[in-house]
């Protein structure tokens, strides 16, 4: 039985990855931070099939203990401060979690289980203001937020430990991936949740920032398959994962509102408070390497994804009413 350690298992993507690995017969360990109230909603349905270990990316000793206790064949480092706007409010904390945290995790593996395969959750935000479109593994990084800068560090320390210590380390450079489990502050979920609230008479407007920003949005359930495939190859490498399609926030609103029989222009208002100090205007993936080497491709379209999220939010709020 293969053993995997997932950091960030309580997060959106960690929960899908845990499900996938449980289904594949892995013994799954998840690193969780201590909290005064348990926040296990996303993994509540598989809690009896996984083992949770307390630890924090800020605490080296707890990571060493987690690797020692789990003795993993594979480590998936998904934990991070992942919300871009927060990275301007808490830039130092973001760097501690999202960059130095990666080094702490790598050190724990190097000391306790050097042959474990390692996945680092790198991000398309590293490309930021790049001129090149679409972006692939050779595109130059130009991050536009403290989060993006922190992820560039995480990317390079992962490469560096591969080159310095011959460790099996992979970077997945993932473009935005969403689902009904996405955090409520990210734009897709903010929109689908607002559509559900408006439809059920619980709200009458939605305040958003830059409607012209464009992203390559895919389904998190598809992307965890690519993550797993990266660690099943003979050699460690880095891969860009995305759909290859780009849509604006405005298009996102059109799709979500019209699916519920509403016109977004009647409800959406622009509030400059949601603008960012430096914006990433557009991102689109060229994931031809992953498609060729890993045999991976997305299965859920943009429209299907947004409709799935609207359905899930309506269902959830109906049950709460
Ligand atoms: P998410 O929902 O925000 O989950 C983040 C996870 O990290 C949570 O489980 C959180 O635990 C944990 N965490 C945060 N700080 C920690 C710390 N100091 N010690 C231990 N755990 C900590 O993020 P996601 O969307 O699943 O994304 C997963 C990873 O992929 C992140 O690294 C993100 O930056 C990266 N990424 C995401 C996307 C995307 O579009 N989703 C794209 C590219 C890369 P709590 O539950 O305790 O808060
Ligand atoms: O913003 C615009 C905003 O916060 C997307 C993280 O998972 O993906 C995510 O980062 C776009 C931006 O995601 C609102 O300005 C307009 O251009 O959903 P988001 P993100 O910043 O792209 C990457 C790949 C990650 O790695 C990150 O961890 O939408 N936008 N109005 C808005 N965004 C938000 N959040 N709220 C608004 O009201």
PDB file of N, CA and C in Angstrom, residues 25 37 40 60 68 90 130 153 239 264 281 306 309:
ATOM      1  N   UNK A  25      -6.306   3.496  -3.454  1.00  0.00           N
ATOM      2  CA  UNK A  25      -5.817   2.521  -2.478  1.00  0.00           C
ATOM      3  C   UNK A  25      -4.648   2.990  -1.642  1.00  0.00           C
ATOM      4  N   UNK A  37     -11.594  25.716  16.577  1.00  0.00           N
ATOM      5  CA  UNK A  37     -12.766  25.049  16.012  1.00  0.00           C
ATOM      6  C   UNK A  37     -12.279  24.244  14.813  1.00  0.00           C
ATOM      7  N   UNK A  40     -13.173  20.980   8.998  1.00  0.00           N
ATOM      8  CA  UNK A  40     -12.941  19.806   8.161  1.00  0.00           C
ATOM      9  C   UNK A  40     -14.061  19.586   7.157  1.00  0.00           C
ATOM     10  N   UNK A  60       9.199  23.880  11.836  1.00  0.00           N
ATOM     11  CA  UNK A  60      10.055  22.848  11.240  1.00  0.00           C
ATOM     12  C   UNK A  60       9.901  21.493  11.932  1.00  0.00           C
ATOM     13  N   UNK A  68       8.192  11.714   9.571  1.00  0.00           N
ATOM     14  CA  UNK A  68       8.611  10.513  10.311  1.00  0.00           C
ATOM     15  C   UNK A  68       7.418   9.579  10.550  1.00  0.00           C
ATOM     16  N   UNK A  90      -0.686  40.927   4.214  1.00  0.00           N
ATOM     17  CA  UNK A  90       0.196  40.135   5.069  1.00  0.00           C
ATOM     18  C   UNK A  90       1.349  39.563   4.230  1.00  0.00           C
ATOM     19  N   UNK A 130       3.687  38.677 -17.713  1.00  0.00           N
ATOM     20  CA  UNK A 130       4.476  38.254 -18.873  1.00  0.00           C
ATOM     21  C   UNK A 130       3.800  38.687 -20.186  1.00  0.00           C
ATOM     22  N   UNK A 153       9.682  31.747  -5.421  1.00  0.00           N
ATOM     23  CA  UNK A 153      10.674  31.174  -4.509  1.00  0.00           C
ATOM     24  C   UNK A 153      10.404  29.675  -4.317  1.00  0.00           C
ATOM     25  N   UNK A 239       5.465  20.917 -14.885  1.00  0.00           N
ATOM     26  CA  UNK A 239       4.410  20.905 -15.906  1.00  0.00           C
ATOM     27  C   UNK A 239       3.414  22.046 -15.711  1.00  0.00           C
ATOM     28  N   UNK A 264     -26.937  39.654 -15.593  1.00  0.00           N
ATOM     29  CA  UNK A 264     -25.929  40.112 -14.630  1.00  0.00           C
ATOM     30  C   UNK A 264     -25.882  41.634 -14.507  1.00  0.00           C
ATOM     31  N   UNK A 281      -3.533  40.878 -15.817  1.00  0.00           N
ATOM     32  CA  UNK A 281      -4.639  41.126 -16.743  1.00  0.00           C
ATOM     33  C   UNK A 281      -5.176  39.859 -17.396  1.00  0.00           C
ATOM     34  N   UNK A 306     -19.001  26.374 -14.272  1.00  0.00           N
ATOM     35  CA  UNK A 306     -19.736  27.462 -13.610  1.00  0.00           C
ATOM     36  C   UNK A 306     -21.162  26.999 -13.281  1.00  0.00           C
ATOM     37  N   UNK A 309     -21.162  24.864 -10.267  1.00  0.00           N
ATOM     38  CA  UNK A 309     -20.986  25.653  -9.037  1.00  0.00           C
ATOM     39  C   UNK A 309     -22.274  26.390  -8.655  1.00  0.00           C
TER      40      UNK A 309
END
